[in-house]
CSV table of C-alpha atoms in Angstrom, one decimal:
chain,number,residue,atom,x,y,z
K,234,UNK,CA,39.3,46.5,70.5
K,235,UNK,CA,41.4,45.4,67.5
K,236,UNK,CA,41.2,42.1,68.6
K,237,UNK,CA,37.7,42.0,69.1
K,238,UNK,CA,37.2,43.5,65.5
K,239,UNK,CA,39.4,40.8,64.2
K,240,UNK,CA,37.9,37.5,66.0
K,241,UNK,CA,34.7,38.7,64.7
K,242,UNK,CA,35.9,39.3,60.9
K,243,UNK,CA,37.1,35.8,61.2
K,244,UNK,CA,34.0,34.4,62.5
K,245,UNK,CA,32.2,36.2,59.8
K,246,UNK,CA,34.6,34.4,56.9
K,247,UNK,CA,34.3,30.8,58.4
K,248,UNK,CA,30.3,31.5,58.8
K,249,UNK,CA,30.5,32.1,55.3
K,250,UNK,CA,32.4,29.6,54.0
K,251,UNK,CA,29.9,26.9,56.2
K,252,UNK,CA,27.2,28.5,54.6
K,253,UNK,CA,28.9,28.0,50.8
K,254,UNK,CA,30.4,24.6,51.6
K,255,UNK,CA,26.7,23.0,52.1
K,256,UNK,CA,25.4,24.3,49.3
K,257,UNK,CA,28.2,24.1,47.1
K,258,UNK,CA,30.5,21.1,48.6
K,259,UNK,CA,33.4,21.2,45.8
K,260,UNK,CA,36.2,19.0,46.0
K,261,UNK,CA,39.8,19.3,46.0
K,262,UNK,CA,42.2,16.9,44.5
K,263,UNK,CA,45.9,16.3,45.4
K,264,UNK,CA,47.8,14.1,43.4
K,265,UNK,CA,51.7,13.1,43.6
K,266,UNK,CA,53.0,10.1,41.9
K,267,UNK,CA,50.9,7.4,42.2
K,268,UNK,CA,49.2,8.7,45.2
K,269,UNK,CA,46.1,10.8,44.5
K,270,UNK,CA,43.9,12.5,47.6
K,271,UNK,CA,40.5,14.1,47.6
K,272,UNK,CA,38.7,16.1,49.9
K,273,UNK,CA,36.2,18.9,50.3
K,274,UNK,CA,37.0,22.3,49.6
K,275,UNK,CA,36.2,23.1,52.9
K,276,UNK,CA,38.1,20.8,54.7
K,277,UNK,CA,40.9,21.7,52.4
K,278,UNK,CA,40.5,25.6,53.1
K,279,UNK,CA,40.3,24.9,56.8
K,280,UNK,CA,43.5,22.9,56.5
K,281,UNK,CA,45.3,25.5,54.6
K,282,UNK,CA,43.7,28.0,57.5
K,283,UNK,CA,44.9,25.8,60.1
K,284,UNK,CA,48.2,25.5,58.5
K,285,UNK,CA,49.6,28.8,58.2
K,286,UNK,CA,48.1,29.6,61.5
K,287,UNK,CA,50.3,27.3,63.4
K,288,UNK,CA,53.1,28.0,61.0
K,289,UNK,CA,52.5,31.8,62.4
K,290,UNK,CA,52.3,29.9,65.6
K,291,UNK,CA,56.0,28.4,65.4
K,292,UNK,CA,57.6,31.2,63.6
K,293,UNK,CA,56.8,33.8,66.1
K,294,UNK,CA,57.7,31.4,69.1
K,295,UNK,CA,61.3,30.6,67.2
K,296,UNK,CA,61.4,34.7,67.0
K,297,UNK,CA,61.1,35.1,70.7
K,298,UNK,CA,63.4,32.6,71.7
K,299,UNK,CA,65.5,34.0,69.7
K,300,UNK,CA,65.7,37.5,71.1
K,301,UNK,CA,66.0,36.0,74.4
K,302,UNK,CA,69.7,36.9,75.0
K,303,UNK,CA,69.1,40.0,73.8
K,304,UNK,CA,66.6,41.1,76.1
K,305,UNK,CA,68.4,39.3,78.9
K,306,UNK,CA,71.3,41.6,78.0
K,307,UNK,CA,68.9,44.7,77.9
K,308,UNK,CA,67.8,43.8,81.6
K,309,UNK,CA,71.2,43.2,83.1
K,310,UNK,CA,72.1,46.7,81.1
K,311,UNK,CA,69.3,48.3,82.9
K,312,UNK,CA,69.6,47.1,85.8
K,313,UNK,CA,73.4,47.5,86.3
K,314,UNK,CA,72.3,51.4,85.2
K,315,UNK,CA,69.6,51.6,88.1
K,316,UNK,CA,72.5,50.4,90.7
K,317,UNK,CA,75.2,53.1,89.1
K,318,UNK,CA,72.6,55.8,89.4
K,319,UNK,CA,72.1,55.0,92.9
K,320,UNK,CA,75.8,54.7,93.9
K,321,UNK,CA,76.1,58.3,92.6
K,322,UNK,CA,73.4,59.5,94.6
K,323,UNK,CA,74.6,57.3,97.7
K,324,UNK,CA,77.9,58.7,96.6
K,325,UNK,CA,77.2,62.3,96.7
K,326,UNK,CA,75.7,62.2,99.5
K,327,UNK,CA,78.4,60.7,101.4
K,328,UNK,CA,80.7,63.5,99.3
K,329,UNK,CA,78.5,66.1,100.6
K,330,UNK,CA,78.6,64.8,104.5
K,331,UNK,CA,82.4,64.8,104.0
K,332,UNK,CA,82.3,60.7,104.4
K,333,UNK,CA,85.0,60.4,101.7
K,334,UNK,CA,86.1,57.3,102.1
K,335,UNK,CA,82.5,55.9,101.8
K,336,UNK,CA,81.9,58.3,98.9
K,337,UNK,CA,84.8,57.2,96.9
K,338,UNK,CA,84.6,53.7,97.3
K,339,UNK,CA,80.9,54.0,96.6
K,340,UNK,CA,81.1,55.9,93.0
K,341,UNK,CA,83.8,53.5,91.8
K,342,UNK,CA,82.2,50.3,92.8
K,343,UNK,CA,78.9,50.0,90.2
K,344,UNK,CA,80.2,52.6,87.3
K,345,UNK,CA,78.1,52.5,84.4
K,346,UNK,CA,79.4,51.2,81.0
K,347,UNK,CA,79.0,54.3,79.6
K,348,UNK,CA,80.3,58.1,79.0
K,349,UNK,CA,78.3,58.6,82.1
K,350,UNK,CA,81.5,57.3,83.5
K,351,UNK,CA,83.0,60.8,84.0
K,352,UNK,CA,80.7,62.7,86.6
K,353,UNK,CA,81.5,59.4,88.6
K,354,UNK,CA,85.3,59.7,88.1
K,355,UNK,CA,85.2,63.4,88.8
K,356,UNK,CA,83.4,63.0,92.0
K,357,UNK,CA,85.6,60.0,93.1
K,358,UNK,CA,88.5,62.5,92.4
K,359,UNK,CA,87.4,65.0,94.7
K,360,UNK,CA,86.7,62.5,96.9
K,361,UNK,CA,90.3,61.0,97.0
K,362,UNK,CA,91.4,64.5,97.3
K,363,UNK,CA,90.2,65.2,100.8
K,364,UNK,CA,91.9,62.3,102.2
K,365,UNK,CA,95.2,63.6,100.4
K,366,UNK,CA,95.4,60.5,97.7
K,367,UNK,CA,97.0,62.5,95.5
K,368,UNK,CA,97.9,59.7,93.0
K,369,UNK,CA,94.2,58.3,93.5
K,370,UNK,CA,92.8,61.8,92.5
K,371,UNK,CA,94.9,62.2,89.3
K,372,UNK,CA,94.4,58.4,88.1
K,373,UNK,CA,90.6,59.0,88.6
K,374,UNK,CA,91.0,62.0,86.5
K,375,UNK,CA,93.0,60.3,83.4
K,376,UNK,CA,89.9,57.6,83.6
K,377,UNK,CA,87.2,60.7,83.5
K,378,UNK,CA,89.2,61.3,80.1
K,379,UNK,CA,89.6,58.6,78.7
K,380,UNK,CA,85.9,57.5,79.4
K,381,UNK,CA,84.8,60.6,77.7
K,382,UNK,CA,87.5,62.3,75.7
K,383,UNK,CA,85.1,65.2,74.6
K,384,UNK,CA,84.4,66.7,78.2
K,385,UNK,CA,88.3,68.1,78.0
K,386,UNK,CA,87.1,70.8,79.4
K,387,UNK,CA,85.3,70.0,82.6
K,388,UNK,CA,87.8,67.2,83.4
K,389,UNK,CA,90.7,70.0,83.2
K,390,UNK,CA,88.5,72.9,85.2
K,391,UNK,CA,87.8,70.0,87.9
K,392,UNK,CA,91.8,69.0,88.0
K,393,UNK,CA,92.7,72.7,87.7
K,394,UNK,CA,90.2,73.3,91.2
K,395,UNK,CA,92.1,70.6,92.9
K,396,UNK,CA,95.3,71.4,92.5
K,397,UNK,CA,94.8,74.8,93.6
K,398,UNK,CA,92.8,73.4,96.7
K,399,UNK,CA,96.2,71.2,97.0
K,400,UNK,CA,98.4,74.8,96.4
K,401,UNK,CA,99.6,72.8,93.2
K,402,UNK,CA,100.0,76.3,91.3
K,403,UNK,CA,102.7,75.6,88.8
K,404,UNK,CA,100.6,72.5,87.7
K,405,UNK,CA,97.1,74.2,88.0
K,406,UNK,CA,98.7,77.0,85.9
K,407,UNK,CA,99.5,74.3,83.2
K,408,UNK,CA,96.6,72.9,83.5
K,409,UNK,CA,94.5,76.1,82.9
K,410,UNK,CA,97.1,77.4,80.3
K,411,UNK,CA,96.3,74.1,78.1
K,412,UNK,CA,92.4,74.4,78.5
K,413,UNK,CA,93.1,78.2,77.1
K,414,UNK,CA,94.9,76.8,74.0
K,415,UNK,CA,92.2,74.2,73.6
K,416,UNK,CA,89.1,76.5,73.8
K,417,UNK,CA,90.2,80.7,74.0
K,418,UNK,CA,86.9,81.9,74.3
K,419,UNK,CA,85.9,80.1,77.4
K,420,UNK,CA,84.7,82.5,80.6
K,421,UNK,CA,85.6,80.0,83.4
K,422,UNK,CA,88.8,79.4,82.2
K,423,UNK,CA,89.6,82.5,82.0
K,424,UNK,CA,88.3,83.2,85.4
K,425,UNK,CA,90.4,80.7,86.6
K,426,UNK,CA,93.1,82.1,85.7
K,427,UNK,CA,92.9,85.3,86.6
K,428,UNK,CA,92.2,83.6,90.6
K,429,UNK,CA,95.1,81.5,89.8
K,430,UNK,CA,97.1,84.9,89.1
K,431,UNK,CA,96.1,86.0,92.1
K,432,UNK,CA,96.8,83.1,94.5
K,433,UNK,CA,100.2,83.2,92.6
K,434,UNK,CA,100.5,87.1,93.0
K,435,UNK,CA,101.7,87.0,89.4
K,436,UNK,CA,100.7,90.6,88.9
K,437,UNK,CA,102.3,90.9,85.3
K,438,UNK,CA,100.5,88.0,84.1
K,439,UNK,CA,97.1,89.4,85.5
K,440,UNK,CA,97.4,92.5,84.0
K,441,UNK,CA,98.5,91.0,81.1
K,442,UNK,CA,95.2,89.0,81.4
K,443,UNK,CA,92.5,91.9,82.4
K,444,UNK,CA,92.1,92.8,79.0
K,445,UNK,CA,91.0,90.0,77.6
K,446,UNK,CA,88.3,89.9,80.7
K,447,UNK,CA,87.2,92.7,79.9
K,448,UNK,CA,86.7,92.1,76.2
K,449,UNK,CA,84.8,88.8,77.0
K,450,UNK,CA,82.9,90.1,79.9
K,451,UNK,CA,84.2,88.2,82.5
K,452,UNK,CA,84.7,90.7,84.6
K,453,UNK,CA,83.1,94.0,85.1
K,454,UNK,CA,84.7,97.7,84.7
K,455,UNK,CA,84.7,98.5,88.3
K,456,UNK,CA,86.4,94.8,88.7
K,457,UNK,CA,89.1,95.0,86.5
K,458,UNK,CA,89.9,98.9,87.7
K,459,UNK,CA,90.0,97.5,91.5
K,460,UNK,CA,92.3,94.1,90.0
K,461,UNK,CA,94.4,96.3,88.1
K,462,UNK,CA,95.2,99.0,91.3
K,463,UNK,CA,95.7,96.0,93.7
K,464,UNK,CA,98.0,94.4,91.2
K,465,UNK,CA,100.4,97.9,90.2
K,466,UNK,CA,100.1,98.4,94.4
K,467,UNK,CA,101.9,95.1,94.8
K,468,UNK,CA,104.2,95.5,92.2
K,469,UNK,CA,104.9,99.0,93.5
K,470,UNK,CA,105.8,97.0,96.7
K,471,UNK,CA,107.6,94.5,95.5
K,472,UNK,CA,109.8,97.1,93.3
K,473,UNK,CA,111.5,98.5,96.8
K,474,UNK,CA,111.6,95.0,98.1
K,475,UNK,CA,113.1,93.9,95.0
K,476,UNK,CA,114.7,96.7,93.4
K,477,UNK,CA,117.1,94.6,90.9
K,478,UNK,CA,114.2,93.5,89.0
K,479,UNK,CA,112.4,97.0,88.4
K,480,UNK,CA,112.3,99.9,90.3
K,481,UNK,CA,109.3,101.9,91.7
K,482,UNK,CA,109.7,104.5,88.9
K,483,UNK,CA,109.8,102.0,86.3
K,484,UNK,CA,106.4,100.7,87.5
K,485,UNK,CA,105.0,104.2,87.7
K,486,UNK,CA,105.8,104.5,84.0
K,487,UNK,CA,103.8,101.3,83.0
K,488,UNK,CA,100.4,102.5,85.2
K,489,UNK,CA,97.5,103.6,82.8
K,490,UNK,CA,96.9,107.7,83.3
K,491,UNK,CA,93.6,106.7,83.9
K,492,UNK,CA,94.5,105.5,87.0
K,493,UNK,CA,97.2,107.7,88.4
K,494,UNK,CA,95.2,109.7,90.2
K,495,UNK,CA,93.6,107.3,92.1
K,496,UNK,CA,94.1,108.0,95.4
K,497,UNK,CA,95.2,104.6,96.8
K,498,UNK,CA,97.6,103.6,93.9
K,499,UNK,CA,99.2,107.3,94.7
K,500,UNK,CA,99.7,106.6,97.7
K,501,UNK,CA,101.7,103.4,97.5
K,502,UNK,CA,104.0,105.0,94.6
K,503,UNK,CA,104.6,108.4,97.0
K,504,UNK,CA,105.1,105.8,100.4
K,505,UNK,CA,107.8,103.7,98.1
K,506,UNK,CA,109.6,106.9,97.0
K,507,UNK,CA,109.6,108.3,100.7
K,508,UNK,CA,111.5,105.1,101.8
K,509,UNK,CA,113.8,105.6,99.0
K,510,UNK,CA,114.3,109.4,100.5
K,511,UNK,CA,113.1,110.4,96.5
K,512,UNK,CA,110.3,112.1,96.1
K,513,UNK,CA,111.0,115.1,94.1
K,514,UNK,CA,108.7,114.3,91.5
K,515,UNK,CA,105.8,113.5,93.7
K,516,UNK,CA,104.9,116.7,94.7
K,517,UNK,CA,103.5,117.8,91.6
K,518,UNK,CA,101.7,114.3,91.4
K,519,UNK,CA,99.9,115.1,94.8
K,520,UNK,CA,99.1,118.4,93.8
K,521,UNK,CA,97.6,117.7,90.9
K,522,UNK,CA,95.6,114.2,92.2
K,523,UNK,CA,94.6,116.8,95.6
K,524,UNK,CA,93.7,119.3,93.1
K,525,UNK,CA,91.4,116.7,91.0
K,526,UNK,CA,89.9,114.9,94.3
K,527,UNK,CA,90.5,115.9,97.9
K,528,UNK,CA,91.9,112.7,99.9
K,529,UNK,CA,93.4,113.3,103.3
K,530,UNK,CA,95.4,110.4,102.9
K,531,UNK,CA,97.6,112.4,100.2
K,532,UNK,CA,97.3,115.7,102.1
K,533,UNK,CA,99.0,113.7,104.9
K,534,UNK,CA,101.5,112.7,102.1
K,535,UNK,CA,102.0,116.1,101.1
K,536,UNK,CA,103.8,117.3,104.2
K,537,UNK,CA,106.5,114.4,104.1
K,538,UNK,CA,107.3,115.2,100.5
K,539,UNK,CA,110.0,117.2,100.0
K,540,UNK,CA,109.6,119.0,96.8
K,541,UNK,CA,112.3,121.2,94.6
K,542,UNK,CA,110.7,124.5,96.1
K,543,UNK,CA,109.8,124.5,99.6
K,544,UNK,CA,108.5,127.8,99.6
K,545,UNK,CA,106.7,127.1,97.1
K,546,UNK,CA,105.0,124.1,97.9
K,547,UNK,CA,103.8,125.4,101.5
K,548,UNK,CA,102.2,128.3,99.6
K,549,UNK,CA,100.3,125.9,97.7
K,550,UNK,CA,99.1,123.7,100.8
K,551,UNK,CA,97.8,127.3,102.6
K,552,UNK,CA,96.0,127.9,99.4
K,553,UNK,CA,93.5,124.9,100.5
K,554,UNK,CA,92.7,126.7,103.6
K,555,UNK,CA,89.7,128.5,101.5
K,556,UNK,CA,88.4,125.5,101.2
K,557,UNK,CA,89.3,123.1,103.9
K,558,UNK,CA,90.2,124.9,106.6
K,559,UNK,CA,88.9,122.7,109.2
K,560,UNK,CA,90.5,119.5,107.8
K,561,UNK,CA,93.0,118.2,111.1
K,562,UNK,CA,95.0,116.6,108.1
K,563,UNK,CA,95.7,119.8,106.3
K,564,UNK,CA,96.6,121.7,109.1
K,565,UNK,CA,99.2,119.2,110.7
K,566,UNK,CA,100.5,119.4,106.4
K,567,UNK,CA,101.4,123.5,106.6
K,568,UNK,CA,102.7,122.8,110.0
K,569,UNK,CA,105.3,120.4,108.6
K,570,UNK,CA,105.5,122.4,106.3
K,571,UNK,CA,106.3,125.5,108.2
K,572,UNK,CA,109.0,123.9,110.3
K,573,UNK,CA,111.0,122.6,107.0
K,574,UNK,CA,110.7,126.5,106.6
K,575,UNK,CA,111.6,127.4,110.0
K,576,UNK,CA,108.9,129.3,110.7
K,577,UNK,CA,108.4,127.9,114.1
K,578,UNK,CA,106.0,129.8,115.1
K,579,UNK,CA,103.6,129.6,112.2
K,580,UNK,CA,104.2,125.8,112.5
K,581,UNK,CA,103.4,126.3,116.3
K,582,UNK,CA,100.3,127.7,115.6
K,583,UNK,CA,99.1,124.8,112.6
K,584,UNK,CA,99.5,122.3,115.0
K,585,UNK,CA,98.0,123.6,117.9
K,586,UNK,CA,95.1,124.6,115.7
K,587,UNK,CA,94.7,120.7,114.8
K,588,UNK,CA,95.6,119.8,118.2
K,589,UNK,CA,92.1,121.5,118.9
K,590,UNK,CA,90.6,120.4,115.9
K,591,UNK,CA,91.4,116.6,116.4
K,592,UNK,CA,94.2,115.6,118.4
K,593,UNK,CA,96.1,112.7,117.5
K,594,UNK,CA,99.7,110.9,118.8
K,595,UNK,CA,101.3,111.8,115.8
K,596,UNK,CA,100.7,115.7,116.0
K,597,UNK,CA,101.6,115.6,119.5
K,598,UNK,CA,104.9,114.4,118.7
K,599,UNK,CA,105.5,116.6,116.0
K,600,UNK,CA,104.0,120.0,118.4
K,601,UNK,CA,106.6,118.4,121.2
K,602,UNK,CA,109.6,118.1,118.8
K,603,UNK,CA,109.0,121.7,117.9
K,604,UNK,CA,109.1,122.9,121.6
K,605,UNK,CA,112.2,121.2,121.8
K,606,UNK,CA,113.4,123.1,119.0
K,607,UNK,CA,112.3,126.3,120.2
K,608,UNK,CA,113.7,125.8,123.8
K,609,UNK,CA,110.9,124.6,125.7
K,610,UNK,CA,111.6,121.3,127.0
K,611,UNK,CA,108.7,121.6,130.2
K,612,UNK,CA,105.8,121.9,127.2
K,613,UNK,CA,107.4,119.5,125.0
K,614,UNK,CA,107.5,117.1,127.8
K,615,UNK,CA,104.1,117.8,128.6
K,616,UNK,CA,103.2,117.2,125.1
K,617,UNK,CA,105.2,114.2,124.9
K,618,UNK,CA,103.0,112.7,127.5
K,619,UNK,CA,99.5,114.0,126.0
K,620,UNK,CA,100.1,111.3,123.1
K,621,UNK,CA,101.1,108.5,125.0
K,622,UNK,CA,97.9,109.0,126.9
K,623,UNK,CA,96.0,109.4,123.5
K,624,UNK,CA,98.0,106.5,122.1
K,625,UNK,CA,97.1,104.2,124.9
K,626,UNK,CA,93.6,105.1,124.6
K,627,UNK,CA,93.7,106.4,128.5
K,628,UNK,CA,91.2,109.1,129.7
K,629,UNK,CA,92.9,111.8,128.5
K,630,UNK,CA,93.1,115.1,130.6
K,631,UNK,CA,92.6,118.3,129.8
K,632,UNK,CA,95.9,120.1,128.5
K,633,UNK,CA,97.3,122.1,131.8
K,634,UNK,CA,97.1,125.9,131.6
K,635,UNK,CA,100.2,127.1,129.8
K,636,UNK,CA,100.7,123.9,127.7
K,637,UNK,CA,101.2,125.5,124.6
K,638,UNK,CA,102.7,128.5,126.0
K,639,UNK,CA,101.8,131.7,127.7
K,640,UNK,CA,102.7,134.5,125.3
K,641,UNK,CA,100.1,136.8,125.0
K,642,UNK,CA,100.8,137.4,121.3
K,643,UNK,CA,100.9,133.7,120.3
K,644,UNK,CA,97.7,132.2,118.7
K,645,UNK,CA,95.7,130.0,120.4
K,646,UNK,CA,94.5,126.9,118.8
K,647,UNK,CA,91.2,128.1,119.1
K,648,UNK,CA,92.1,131.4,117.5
K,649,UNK,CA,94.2,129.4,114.9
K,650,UNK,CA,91.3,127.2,113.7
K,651,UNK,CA,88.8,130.2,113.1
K,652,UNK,CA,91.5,132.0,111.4
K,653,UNK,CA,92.2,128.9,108.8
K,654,UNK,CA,88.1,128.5,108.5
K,655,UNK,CA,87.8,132.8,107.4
K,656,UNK,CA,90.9,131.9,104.7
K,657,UNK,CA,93.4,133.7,106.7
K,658,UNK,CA,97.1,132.6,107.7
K,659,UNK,CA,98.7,132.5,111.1
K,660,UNK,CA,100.9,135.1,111.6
C-alpha cells in the first residue's frame, strides 16, 4: 500500500513537471572553465532525479554487502543454537531412558556459546555419574561454573545431590555448608542439609539445625517434633553404645520438657537405663508420663523398673485398675510387681487374670517361673510349654484342668479379671 501511494505521488510530480516543461521550457546552464553546457530544465531535473536515484541505488547495495558477514554470522549463530537445543532434548531423553553414555556424549557435543552452557553441563554431569566417571562428573561441574558463575547455587545443589547419590558425605556436607554461607536464607539448602544430617546420623548437628527449619518454614511442627524424637532416640542409643562420649542421663538432660513425655522418646531413655541396671529415677518419669497419657508400652516398662519404694510403686500401678482394669499389660505390671514383693499369690492371680485376658509367651514364662518358686514344678512345666506353643504360633490347646492349680480358695483368672474390672484387688 505504501508503495503504491508512493509510485503514484511520483507519477503525479513527473506529470506535472511534463505539463510545465511545454509550456514553460527554461534552460539550465552549466559552466566550468572554458566549457559551458545548456539544457532544458526538464532534462536537467530528470537528470538530477535520475542521479540521486541510482546514487540511492549504489549506496544501499554497498550497505548490504556490507552487512553480509554479519548476517552470515547471525545464521551460523542460529543455527548452531537450533542443533544445541536439540542435543539437549536428544540428550535428556537418552538421560531419562538411562542411555548415559549416549546422553553424555550427546549434551557435550553441540553446546551453545552461551550461559545456556550450564543446564548442558549439569545434565552431562549426572550423566557421567551413573557410569561412575567420577572425575568426568566434577570437571563438567567446574565448566557449569565457570560458564555461568552466577547459578552458584544450582551448580552446588546439583554437585551436593551427587555426591550424596555417590555416599560422598564429608564432601556433600562441604558442599552444602558453602552454599549456606553463600545464600543463609535458602529453603533447599537447608533441606539438604538436614537429609544430609540424616544419612550422616549427625544427630547433634540436626538438632542444632531444626530450628532454623522451623523459623524459615522448611519444615512443619509435627516434622521437626518427629526429627527431633528420632534424633534424641538415637543419641539415647548411641549414649550406652558409646558411653565415653556422653551418657544416657546426660542426653536426658538436653531433651526439651516438651518432649519428655512422649511416649516413644520415654521409652528409649527407660530401655537404656534398664541395661545399665539404673533406673531409680525412671519411675517417677513413667508415673507421671502414664499419668498424663496411657501407653501400654510404658505400663510394660513400669514392672521392670525398680524404683526406691517397692511398696510404694505397686500401690500406685493397682491404683489404675479403676480405670484399666482389663488392660493384659497392666495386669502382667502388678504381677511383677507383686513377686518383687513376694506376694506370690497375689502375683499368681495378676497373671493368670491376663493369661485369660490375652495370653502371651512372655506372661507364661513369668506365671511358670512363679510356680517354680512356689514349688510346683508339674504347672510350671505345663506352663512352660503353653508359650512355646503360643510362641511358635501352633494351635494352641486348651490349658488342662488343674493348670493353674486346684486350690479351692485360689482366684481363678476369670474371677481375677472381673475383680480388677469392679476396682477390687486380688486377695
Amino acid at each position: 500500500m505504501r508503495l503504491l501511494v508512493m509510485t503514484l505521488l511520483v507519477l503525479l510530480v513527473a506529470v506535472g513537471l511534463g505539463i510545465a516543461a511545454r509550456y514553460e521550457p527554461g534552460s539550465v546552464v552549466v559552466g566550468y572553465g572554458s566549457w559551458t553546457v545548456q539544457m532544458s530544465l526538464a532534462f536537467f531535473v530528470t537528470a538530477l532525479a535520475l542521479g540521486f536515484f541510482l546514487l540511492y541505488v549504489v549506496l544501499r547495495l554497498l550497505a548490504q554487502l556490507w552487512g553480509v558477514p554479519q548476517r552470515l554470522h547471525l545464521w551460523a549463530q542460529g543455527r548452531r543454537k537450533r542443533s544445541a537445543e536439540k542435543a539437549l532434548f536428544r540428550g535428556l531423553i537418552a538421560l531419562s531412558e538411562g542411555d548415559w553414555r549416549l546422553a553424555e556424549k550427546t549434551l557435550t557435543h553441540a553446546l551453545p556459546e552461551s550461559e545456556k552452557a550450564v543446564v548442558y553441563y549439569l545434565a552431562a554431569a549426572r550423566a557421567a555419574q551413573q557410569q561412575n566417571a567420577l572425575d568426568r562428573r566434577d570437571s563438567y561441574l567446574r565448566l557449569a561454573h565457570d560458564s555461568m558463575p552466577e547459578a552458584d547455587i544450582a551448580v552446588g545443589l546439583t554437585q551436593a545431590e551427587l555426591q550424596i547419590r555417590q555416599r560422598q558425605m564429608e564432601q556433600a556436607l562441604a558442599t552444602l555448608t558453602h552454599l549456606r554461607s553463600v545464600k543463609p536464607n535458602h529453603a533447599y539448602v537447608l533441606w539438604m542439609l538436614m537429609r544430609l544430617y540424616r544419612e550422616m546420623q549427625d544427630w547433634d548437628g540436626l538438632l542444632a539445625l531444626l530450628p532454623e527449619l522451623s523459623r524459615r518454614h522448611v519444615v512443619s511442627a509435627e516434622k521437626r517434633k518427629g526429627e527431633e524424637l528420632e534424633a534424641y532416640t538415637a543419641l539415647l542409643q548411641c549414649a550406652l553404645q558409646t558411653p565415653t562420649v556422653e551418657s544416657p542421663d546426660a542426653v536426658w538432660a538436653r531433651v526439651p520438657r516438651s518432649l519428655r513425655q512422649e511416649a516413644s522418646l520415654l521409652q528409649a531413655y527407660v530401655e537404656e537405663k534398664l541395661k545399665l541396671s539404673d533406673t531409680t529415677r525412671c519411675e517417677r518419669l513413667v508415673r507421671e508420663a502414664l499419668h498424663h497419657e496411657w501407653h501400654s508400652s510404658l505400663v510394660r516398662l513400669y514392672g521392670l523398673i525398680e524404683g526406691k519404694d517397692e511398696a510404694k510403686q505397686l500401690a500406685h500401678a493397682e491404683t489404675w485398675l479403676e480405670s484399666h482394669g482389663k488392660d493384659p499389660v497392666l495386669l502382667v505390671t502388678i504381677g511383677r510387681l507383686c513377686m518383687r514383693n513376694a506376694l506370690w499369690g497375689r502375683a499368681r492371680s495378676y497373671l493368670e487374670a491376663s493369661i485369660n485376658l490375652q495370653a502371651s509367651p512372655e506372661v507364661y514364662r513369668l506365671l511358670a517361673d512363679l510356680l517354680e518358686q512356689m514349688g510346683e514344678p508339674a504347672a510350671a512345666a505345663l506352663c512352660y510349654r503353653e508359650g512355646l506353643v503360643l510362641a511358635t504360633g501352633e494351635n494352641k490347646s486348651e490349658p488342662q484342668a488343674g493348670l493353674l492349680g486346684d486350690s479351692p480358695n485360689q482366684l481363678t483368672p476369670r474371677r481375677v479379671a472381673s475383680e480388677a474390672t469392679s476396682g477390687s484387688s486380688p486377695a
